[in-house]
Every structure is written in C-alpha cells, then in structure tokens.
mmCIF file of C-alpha atoms in Angstrom:
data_model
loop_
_atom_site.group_PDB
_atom_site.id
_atom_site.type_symbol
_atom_site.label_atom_id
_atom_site.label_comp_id
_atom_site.label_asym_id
_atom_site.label_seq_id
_atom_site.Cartn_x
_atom_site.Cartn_y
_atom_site.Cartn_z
ATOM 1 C CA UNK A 1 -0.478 78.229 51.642
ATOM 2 C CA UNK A 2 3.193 78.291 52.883
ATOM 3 C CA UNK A 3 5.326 75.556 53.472
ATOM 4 C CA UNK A 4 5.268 74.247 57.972
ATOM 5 C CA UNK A 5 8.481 75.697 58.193
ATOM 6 C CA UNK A 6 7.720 79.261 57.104
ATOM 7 C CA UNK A 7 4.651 79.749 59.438
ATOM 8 C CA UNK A 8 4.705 82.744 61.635
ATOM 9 C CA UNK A 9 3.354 82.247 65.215
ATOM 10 C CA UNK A 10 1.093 85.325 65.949
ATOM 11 C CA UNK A 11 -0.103 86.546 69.210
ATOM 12 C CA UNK A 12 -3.110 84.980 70.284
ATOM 13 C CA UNK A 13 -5.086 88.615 70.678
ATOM 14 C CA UNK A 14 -4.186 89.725 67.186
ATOM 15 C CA UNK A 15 -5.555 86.302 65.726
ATOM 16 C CA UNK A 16 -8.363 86.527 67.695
ATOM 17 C CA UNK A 17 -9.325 90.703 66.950
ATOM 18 C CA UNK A 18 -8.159 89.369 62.783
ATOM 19 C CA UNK A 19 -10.783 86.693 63.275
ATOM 20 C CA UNK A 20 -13.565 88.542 65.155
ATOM 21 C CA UNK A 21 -13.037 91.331 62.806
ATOM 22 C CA UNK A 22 -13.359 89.158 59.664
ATOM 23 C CA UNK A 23 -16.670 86.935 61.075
ATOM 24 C CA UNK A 24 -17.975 90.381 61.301
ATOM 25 C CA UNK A 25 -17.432 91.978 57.711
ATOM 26 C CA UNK A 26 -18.989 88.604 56.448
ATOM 27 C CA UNK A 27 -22.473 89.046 58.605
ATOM 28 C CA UNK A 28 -22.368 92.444 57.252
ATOM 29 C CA UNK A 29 -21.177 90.942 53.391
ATOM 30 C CA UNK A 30 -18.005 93.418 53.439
ATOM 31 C CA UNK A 31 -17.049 90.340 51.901
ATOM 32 C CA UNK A 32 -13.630 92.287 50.163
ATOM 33 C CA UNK A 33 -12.776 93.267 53.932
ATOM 34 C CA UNK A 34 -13.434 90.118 55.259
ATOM 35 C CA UNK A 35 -11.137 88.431 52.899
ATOM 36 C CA UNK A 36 -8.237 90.355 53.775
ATOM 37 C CA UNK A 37 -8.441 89.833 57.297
ATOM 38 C CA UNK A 38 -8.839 86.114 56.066
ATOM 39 C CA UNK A 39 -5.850 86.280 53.817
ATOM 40 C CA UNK A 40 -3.780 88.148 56.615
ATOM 41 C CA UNK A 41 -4.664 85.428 58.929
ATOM 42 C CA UNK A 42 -3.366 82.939 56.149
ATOM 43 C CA UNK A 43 -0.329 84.890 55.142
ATOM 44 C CA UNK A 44 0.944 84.625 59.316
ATOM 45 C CA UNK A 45 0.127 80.425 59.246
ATOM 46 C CA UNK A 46 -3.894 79.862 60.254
ATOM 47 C CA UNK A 47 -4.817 77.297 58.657
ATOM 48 C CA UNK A 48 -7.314 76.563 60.774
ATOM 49 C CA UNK A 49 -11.143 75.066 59.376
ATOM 50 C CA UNK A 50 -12.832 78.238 59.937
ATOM 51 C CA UNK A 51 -10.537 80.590 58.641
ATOM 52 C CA UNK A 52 -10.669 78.635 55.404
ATOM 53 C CA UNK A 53 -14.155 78.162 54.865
ATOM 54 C CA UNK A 54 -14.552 81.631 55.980
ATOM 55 C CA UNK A 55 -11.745 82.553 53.433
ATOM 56 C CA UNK A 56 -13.698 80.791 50.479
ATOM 57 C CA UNK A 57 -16.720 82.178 50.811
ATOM 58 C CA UNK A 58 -15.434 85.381 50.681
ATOM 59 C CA UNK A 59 -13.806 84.401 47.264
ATOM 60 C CA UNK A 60 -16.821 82.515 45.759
ATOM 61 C CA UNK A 61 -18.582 85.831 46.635
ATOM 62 C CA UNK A 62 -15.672 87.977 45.478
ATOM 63 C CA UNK A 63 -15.994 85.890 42.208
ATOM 64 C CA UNK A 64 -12.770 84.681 42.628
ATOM 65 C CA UNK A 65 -13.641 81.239 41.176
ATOM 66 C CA UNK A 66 -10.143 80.427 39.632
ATOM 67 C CA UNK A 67 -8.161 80.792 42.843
ATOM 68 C CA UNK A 68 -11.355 79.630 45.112
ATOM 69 C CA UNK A 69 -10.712 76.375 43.090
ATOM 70 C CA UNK A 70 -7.150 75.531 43.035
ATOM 71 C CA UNK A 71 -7.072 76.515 47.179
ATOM 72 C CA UNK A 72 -10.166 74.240 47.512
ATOM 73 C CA UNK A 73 -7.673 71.809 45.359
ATOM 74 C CA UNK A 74 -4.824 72.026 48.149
ATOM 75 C CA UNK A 75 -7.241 71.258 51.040
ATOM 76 C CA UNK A 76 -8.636 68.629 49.520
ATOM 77 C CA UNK A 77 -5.668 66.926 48.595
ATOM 78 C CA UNK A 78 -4.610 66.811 52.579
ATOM 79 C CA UNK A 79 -7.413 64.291 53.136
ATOM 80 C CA UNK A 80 -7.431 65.601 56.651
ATOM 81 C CA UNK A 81 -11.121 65.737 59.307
ATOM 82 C CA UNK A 82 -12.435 68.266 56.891
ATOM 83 C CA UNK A 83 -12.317 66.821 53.809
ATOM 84 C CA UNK A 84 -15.803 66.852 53.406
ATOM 85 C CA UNK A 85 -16.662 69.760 53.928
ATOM 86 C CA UNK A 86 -13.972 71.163 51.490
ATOM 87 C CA UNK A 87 -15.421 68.374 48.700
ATOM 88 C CA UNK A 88 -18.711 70.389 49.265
ATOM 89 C CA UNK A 89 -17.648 73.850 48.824
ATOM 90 C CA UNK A 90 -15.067 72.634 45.728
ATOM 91 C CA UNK A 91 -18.038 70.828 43.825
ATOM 92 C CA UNK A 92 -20.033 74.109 44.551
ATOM 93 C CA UNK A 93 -17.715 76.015 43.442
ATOM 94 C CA UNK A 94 -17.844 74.186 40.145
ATOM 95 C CA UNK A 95 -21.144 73.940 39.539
ATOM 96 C CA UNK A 96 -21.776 78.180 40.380
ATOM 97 C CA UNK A 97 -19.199 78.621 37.377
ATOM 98 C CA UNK A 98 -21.176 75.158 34.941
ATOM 99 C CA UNK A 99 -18.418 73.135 35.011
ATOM 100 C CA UNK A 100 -20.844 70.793 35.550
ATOM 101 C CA UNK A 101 -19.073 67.289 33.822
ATOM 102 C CA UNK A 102 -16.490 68.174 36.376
ATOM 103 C CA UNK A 103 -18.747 68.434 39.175
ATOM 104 C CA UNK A 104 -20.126 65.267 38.316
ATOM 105 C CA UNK A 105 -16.772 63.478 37.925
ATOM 106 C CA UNK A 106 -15.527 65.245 41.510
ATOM 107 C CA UNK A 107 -18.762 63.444 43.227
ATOM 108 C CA UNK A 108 -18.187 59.912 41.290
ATOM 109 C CA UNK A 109 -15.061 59.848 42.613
ATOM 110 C CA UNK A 110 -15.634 60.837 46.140
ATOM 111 C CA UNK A 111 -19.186 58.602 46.124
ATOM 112 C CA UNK A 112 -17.798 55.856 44.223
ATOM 113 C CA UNK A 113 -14.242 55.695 44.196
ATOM 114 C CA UNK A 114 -13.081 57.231 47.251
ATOM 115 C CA UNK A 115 -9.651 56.981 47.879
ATOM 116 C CA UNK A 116 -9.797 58.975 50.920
ATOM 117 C CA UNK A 117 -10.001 56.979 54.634
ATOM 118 C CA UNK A 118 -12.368 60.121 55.648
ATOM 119 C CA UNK A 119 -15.778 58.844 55.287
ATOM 120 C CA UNK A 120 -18.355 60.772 53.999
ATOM 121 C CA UNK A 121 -21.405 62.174 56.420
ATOM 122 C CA UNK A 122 -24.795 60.676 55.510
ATOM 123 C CA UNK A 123 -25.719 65.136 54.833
ATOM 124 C CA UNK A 124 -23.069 65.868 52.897
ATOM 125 C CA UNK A 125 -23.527 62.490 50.630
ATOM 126 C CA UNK A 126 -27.080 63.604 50.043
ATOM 127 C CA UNK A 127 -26.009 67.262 49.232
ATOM 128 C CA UNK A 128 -23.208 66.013 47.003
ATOM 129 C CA UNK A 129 -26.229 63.585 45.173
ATOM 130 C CA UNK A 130 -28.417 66.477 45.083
ATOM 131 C CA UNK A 131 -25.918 68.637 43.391
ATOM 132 C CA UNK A 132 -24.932 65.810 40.835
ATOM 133 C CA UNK A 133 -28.495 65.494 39.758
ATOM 134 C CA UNK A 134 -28.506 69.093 39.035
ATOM 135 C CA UNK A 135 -25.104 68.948 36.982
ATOM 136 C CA UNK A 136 -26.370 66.322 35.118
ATOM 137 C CA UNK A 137 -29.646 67.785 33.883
ATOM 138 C CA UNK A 138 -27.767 71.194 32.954
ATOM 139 C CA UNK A 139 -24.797 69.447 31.278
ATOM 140 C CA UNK A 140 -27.960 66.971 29.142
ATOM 141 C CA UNK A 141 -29.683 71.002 28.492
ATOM 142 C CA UNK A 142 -26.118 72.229 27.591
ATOM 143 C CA UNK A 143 -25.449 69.577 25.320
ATOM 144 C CA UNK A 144 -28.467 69.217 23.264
ATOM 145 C CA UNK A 145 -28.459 72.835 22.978
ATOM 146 C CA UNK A 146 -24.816 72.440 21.556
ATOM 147 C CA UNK A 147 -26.385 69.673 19.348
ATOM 148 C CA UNK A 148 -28.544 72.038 18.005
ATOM 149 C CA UNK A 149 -26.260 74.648 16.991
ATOM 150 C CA UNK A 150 -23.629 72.213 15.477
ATOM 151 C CA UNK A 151 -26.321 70.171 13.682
ATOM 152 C CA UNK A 152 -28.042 73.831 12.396
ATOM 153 C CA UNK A 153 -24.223 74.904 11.135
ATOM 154 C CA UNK A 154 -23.952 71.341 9.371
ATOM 155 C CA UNK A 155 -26.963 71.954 7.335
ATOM 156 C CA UNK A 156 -25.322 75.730 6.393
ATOM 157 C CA UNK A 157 -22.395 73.952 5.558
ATOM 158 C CA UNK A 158 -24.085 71.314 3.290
ATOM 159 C CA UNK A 159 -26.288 74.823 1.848
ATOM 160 C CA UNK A 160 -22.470 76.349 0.942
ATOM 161 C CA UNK A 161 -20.667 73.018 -0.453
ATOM 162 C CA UNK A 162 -18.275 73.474 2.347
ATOM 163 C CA UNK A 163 -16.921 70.139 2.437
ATOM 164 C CA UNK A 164 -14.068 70.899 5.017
ATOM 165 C CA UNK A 165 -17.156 72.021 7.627
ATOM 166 C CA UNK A 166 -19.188 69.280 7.525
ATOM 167 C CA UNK A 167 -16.594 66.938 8.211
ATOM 168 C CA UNK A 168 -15.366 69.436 11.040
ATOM 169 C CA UNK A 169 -19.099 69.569 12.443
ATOM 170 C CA UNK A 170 -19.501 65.808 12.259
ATOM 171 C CA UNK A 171 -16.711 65.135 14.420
ATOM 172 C CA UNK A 172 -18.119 67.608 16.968
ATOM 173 C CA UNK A 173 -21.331 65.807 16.888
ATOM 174 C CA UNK A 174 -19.729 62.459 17.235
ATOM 175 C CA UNK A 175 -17.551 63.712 20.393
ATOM 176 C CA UNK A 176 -21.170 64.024 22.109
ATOM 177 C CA UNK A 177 -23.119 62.197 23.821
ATOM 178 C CA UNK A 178 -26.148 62.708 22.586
ATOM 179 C CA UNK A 179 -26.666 60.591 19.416
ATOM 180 C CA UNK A 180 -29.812 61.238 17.132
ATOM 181 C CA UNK A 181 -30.820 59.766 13.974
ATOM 182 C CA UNK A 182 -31.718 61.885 11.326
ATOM 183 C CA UNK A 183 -33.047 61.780 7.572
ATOM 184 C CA UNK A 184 -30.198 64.449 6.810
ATOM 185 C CA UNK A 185 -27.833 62.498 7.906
ATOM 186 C CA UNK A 186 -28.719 59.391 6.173
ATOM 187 C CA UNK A 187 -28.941 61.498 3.239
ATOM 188 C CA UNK A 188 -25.568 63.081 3.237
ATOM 189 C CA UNK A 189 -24.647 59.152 2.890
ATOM 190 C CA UNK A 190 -26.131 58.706 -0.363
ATOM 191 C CA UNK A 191 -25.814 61.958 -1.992
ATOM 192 C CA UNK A 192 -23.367 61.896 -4.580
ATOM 193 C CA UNK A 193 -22.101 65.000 -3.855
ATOM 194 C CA UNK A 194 -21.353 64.417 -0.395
ATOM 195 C CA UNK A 195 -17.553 63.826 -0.083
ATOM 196 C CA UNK A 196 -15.959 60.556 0.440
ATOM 197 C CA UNK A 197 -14.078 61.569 3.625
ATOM 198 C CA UNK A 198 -17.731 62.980 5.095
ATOM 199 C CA UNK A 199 -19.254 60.264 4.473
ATOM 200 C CA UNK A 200 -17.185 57.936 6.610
ATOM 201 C CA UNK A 201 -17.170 60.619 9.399
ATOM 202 C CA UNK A 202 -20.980 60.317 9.359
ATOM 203 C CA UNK A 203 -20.231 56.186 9.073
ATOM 204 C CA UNK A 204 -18.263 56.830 12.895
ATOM 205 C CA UNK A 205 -21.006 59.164 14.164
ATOM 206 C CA UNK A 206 -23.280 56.047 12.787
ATOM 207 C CA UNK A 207 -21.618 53.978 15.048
ATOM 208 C CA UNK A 208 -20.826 55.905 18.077
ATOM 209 C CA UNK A 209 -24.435 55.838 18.157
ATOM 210 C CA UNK A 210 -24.986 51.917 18.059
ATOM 211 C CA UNK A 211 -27.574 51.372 16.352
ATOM 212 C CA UNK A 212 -29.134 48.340 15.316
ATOM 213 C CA UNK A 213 -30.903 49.964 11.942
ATOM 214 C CA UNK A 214 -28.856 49.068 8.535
ATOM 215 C CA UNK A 215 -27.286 52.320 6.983
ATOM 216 C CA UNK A 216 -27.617 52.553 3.460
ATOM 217 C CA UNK A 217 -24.535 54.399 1.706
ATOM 218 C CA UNK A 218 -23.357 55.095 -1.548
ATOM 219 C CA UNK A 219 -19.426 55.891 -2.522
ATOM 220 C CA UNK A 220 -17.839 55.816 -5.951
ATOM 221 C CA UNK A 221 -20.994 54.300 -7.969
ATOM 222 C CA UNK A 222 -21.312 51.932 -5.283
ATOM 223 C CA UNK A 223 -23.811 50.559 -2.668
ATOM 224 C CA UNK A 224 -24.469 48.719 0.290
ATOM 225 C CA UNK A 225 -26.708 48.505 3.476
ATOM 226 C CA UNK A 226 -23.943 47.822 6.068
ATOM 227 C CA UNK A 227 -24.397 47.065 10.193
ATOM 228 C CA UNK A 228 -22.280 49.253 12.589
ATOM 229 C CA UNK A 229 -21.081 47.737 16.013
ATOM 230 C CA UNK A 230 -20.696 50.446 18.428
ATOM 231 C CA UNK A 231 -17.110 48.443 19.720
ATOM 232 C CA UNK A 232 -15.633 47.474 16.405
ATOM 233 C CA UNK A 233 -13.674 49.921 13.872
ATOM 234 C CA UNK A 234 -15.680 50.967 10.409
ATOM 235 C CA UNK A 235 -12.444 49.771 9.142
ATOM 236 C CA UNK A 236 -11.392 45.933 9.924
ATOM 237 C CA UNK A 237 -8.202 45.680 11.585
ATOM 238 C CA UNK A 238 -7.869 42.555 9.341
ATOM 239 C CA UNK A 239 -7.790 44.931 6.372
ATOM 240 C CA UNK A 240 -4.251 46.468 7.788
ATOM 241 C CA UNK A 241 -2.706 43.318 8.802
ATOM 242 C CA UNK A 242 -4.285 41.847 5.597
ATOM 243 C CA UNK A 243 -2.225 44.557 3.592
ATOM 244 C CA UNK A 244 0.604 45.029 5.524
ATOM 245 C CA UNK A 245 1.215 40.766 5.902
ATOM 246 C CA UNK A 246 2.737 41.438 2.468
ATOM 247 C CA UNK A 247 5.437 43.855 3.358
ATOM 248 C CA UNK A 248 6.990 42.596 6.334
ATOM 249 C CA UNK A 249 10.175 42.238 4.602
ATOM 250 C CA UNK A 250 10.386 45.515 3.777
ATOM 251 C CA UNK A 251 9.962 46.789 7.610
ATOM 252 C CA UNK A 252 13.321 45.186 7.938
ATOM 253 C CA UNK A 253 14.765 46.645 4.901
ATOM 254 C CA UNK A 254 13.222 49.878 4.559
ATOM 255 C CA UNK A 255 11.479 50.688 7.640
ATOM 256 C CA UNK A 256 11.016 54.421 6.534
ATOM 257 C CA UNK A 257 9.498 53.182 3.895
ATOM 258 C CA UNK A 258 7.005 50.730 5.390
ATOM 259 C CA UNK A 259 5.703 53.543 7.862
ATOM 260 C CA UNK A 260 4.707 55.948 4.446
ATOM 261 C CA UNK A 261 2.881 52.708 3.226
ATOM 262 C CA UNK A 262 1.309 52.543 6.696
ATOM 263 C CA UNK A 263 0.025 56.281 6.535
ATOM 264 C CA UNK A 264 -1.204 56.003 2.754
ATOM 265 C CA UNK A 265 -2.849 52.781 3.672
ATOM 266 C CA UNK A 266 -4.957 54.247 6.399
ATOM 267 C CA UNK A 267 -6.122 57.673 4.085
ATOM 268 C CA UNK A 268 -6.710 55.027 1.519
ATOM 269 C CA UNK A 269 -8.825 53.183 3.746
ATOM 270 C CA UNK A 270 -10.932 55.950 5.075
ATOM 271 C CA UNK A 271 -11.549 57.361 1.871
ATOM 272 C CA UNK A 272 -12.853 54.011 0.992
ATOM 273 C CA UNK A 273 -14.556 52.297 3.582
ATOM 274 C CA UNK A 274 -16.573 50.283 3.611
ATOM 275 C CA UNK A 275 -15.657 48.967 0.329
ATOM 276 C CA UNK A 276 -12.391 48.054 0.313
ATOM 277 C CA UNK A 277 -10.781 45.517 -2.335
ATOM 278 C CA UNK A 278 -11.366 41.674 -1.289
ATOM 279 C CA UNK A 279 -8.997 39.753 0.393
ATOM 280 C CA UNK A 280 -7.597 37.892 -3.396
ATOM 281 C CA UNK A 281 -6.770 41.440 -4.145
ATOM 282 C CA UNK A 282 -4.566 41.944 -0.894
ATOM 283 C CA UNK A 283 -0.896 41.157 -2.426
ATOM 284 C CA UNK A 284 -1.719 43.288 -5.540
ATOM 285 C CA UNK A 285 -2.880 46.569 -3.523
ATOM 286 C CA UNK A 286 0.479 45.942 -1.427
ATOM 287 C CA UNK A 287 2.576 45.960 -4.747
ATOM 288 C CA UNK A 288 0.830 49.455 -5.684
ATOM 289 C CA UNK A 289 1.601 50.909 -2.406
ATOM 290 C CA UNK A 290 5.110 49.844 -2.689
ATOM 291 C CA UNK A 291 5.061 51.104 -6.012
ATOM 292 C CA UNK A 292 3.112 54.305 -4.901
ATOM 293 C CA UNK A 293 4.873 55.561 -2.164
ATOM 294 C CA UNK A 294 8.608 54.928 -4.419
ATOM 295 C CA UNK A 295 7.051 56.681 -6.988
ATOM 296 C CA UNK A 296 5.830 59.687 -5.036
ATOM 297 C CA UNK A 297 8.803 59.629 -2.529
ATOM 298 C CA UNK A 298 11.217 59.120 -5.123
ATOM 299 C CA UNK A 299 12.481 56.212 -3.747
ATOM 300 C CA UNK A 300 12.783 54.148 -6.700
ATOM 301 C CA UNK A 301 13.062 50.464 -7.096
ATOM 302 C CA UNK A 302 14.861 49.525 -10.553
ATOM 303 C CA UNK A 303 12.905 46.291 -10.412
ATOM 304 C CA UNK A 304 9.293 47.311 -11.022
ATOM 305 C CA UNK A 305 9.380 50.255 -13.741
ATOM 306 C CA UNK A 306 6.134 48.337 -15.507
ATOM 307 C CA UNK A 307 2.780 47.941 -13.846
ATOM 308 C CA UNK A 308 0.177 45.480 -14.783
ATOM 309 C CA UNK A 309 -3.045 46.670 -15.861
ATOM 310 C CA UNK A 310 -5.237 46.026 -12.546
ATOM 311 C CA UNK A 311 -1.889 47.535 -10.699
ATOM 312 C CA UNK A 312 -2.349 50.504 -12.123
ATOM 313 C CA UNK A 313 -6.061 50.449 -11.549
ATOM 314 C CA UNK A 314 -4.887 50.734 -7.643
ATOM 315 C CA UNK A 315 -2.333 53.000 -8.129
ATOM 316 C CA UNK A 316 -4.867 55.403 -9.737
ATOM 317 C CA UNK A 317 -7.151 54.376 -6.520
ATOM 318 C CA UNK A 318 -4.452 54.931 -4.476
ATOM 319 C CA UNK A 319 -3.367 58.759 -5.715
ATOM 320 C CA UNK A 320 -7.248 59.588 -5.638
ATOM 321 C CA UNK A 321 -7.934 58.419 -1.708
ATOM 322 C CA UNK A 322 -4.539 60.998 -1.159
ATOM 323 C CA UNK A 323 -5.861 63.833 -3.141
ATOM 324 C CA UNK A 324 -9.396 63.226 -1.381
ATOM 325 C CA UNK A 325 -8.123 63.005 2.394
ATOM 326 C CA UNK A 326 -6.098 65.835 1.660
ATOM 327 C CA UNK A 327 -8.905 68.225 0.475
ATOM 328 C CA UNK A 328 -10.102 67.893 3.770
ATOM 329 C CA UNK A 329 -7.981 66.936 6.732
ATOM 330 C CA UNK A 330 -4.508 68.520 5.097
ATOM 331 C CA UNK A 331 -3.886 72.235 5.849
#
C-alpha cells in the first residue's frame, strides 16, 4: 500500500464504474479481472474495507497465497474497525495453504493474548475456534505421519550401520511433539553396537518425553537403570561447575585456553553420560583436560611433561569422547 502522502484522489465516477466493474467480475469469478480493477483501485489510494476484502479474495482464488499473506499482514497490523475481519481471512489464508501451527498461534494470540483494543465479535471468535480445532487435528495427522516416516528411516539407518543418520533422525523425532515409547528404541540403548553419541540422543528423546519408566542403558561395558526428568539436563550442571571449579585460575590467565577445556568438556560429557567420573575424581579429570587441550593445541606447559597413571587413564578417555563426537556431529 503507499505511503498517506502519495495517495491519488480519483474522481468519484471512475472509483465508483472501477468498483462496480470489479463486484461484477467476482459474481461472475473473472476473479484475474476483478483483481485488477481491485489493484487499480489500490494503486490510486482506496483503501477502503471492501476494496480489500474484495482484493483478497481475488488473490486467495488467484492462488496468490504469498502476497495474500503479507497484505493481510499490513492490515492487520493497523488494528483499525476491521481488524477482525482481516484476522479471519489471514488465519484462512493460512490454513488453505497447512500452515496450520501458524494458524493456531495467529488465533492464541488474538483469543488469548490480544494486544489489540478491537474486540473480537462473539461470530468471528467462534469461526476463529472452529478453524483452530481443525488446524490442530491436521497438524496432530501431519505430525504422526512425519513420525512415521522418520521413525521407518531410523530403523533403515540402524539396517545400514549408518551411525551419522540415526543420530540425525533422533533429533528430528525429539523436535516433535509426539513422544512414543518403543522396544527399538530401548534397544538401540543397550546394543553394543549402537554408538555412544546415539545413545545419549535417544537418552534426550527419553526425556523430552517424561516419562516416569526407568531406562535401562548400556555404554562402555557399563550399566544402569537411570530416571529422566523432563526439566532437568541428562547431564548435571554440577558436573561442569564441578570440573570447571578447578580451573578458575586459568580463565584469568589463559582464557583461550579455558574456553577449549569448556568445549572438550561438554563432547566429553555427552559421549559419556550418564556415567561420568565421581565427584573425588573431579580435580584429576581437570588436570587431564589441562593437560589435553596443551597437548593437542600445542600449548605446552613445561611443568607437567609426566602424567600419573589414572591421569592418563582420562586423557585416553578424554581423546576417545573427541574422536567419538566427531564421527558424528563434525563435518
């Protein structure tokens, strides 16, 4: 829409043959004719209600969705008499081209959260409910039939050893919201060759889904039957600052090299949960980091060229959890 001060003021018997001509085309559906007397009308400043509804129903029907939507946008934004009646078309607009998660957030906000002063008529509230409902039984249908397809590719992916895709397809699952137990999935967490990393993206899918069930898993010989709380990390934030407690000097000193501690610290960590070393061993696995990341960065300290036996035992721990995130979430 132009700006106020570029409208043009035109005659009042061209806008009213422009408009008469364009009602016309749209009781006949010449909805392409009826859209340029519309856009003409536009073009020469009438904005007036009818000549944009008129205008967007000659769009939706010209399947103009894209610009139908962003005009729709404009009106709504000017909160003005007809705001309404513009939410109505814009939300059927979205829905006729399944963008139905938008539809439904479009209606929460003008239901729930209105920030407009226009209030909503009792018809169009029960419209805008009705057409909500709908969304959200086609967006459920969408989604479990996305479900499906991701959850059949997992299983190819487990067929073909493809560890990079089933961590990839796990992460799709777990940005759903549909959440399903399954005896595969449990399985993947105690076959040993299910990789590390894929196991702890099944661990966040586990918990995503809340529930209450124990979920057995098995990683590096190991074996537990943990609980996951849908609002807590798999990975205690007390493990970081447990770690990390021990190198606050060096964020001081070397704050470079404190942040590549920080980022081999969380691959270890994912690689590893949920058993990670116990809290006596905190000050040791902090020494091997340090001594990790100087080794591997080449920033060498003069004072620790020897490594204890069980220091060495996390260092090796340590260059393993790199190798193993990288094999999957490195290009």
């Amino acid at each position: 829409m132009k700006n106020d001060q570029e409208k043009i003021v035109m005659l009042p018997q061209w806008r009213h043959t422009l408009e008469q001509r364009a009602t016309e085309a749209m009781q006949d559906s010449h909805f392409q004719e009826a859209y340029e007397h519309f856009h003409q009308l536009t073009e020469n400043g009438v904005y007036s209600h009818e000549v944009m509804t008129g205008k967007l129903i000659c769009m939706m029907e010209l399947n103009m969705a894209e610009e139908a939507e962003e005009l729709c946008e404009q009106l709504i934004a000017k909160q003005d008499q007809y705001y309404s009646s513009y939410v109505h078309i814009y939300a059927t607009l979205l829905f006729q081209s399944s963008k139905y998660e938008e539809v439904m957030s479009v209606i929460d906000e003008v239901l729930e959260g209105n920030s407009s002063h226009q209030e909503v008529p009792a018809l169009i509230k029960e419209q805008l409910r009705h057409v909500y409902q709908l969304s959200e039984e086609l967006q459920h249908q969408d989604d479990e039939q996305t479900f499906n397809e991701v959850t059949a590719q997992l299983e190819q992916a487990l067929q073909e050893n493809n560890d990079r895709q089933q961590w990839y397809m796990i992460k799709r699952l777990t940005k759903m919201d549909i959440y399903q137990d399954s005896p595969l999935y449990r399985e993947m967490l105690i076959q040993p060759t299910t990789h590390p990393v894929v196991k702890t993206a099944m661990l966040e899918y586990y918990q995503k889904m809340g529930t209450e069930a124990p979920i057995h898993i098995e990683k590096f010989n190991l074996q537990d039957d943990i609980r996951l709380h849908p609002t807590e990390s798999i990975i205690p934030a007390s493990f970081f600052s447990g770690i990390m407690y021990f190198l606050e000097e060096l964020q001081q000193e070397d704050p470079t090299k404190y942040q590549m501690i920080q980022f081999i610290l969380e691959r270890f960590a994912y690689v590893y949960t949920p058993f990670l070393p116990p809290k006596d061993d905190y000050k040791l696995l902090a020494e091997s980091l340090f001594y990790y990341v100087s080794r591997s960065f080449q920033l060498y300290d003069d004072t620790d060229h020897q490594t204890s036996e069980m220091k060495q035992h996390y260092v090796d721990m340590i260059t393993m959890s790199d190798k193993l995130y990288a094999s999957i979430l490195d290009i």
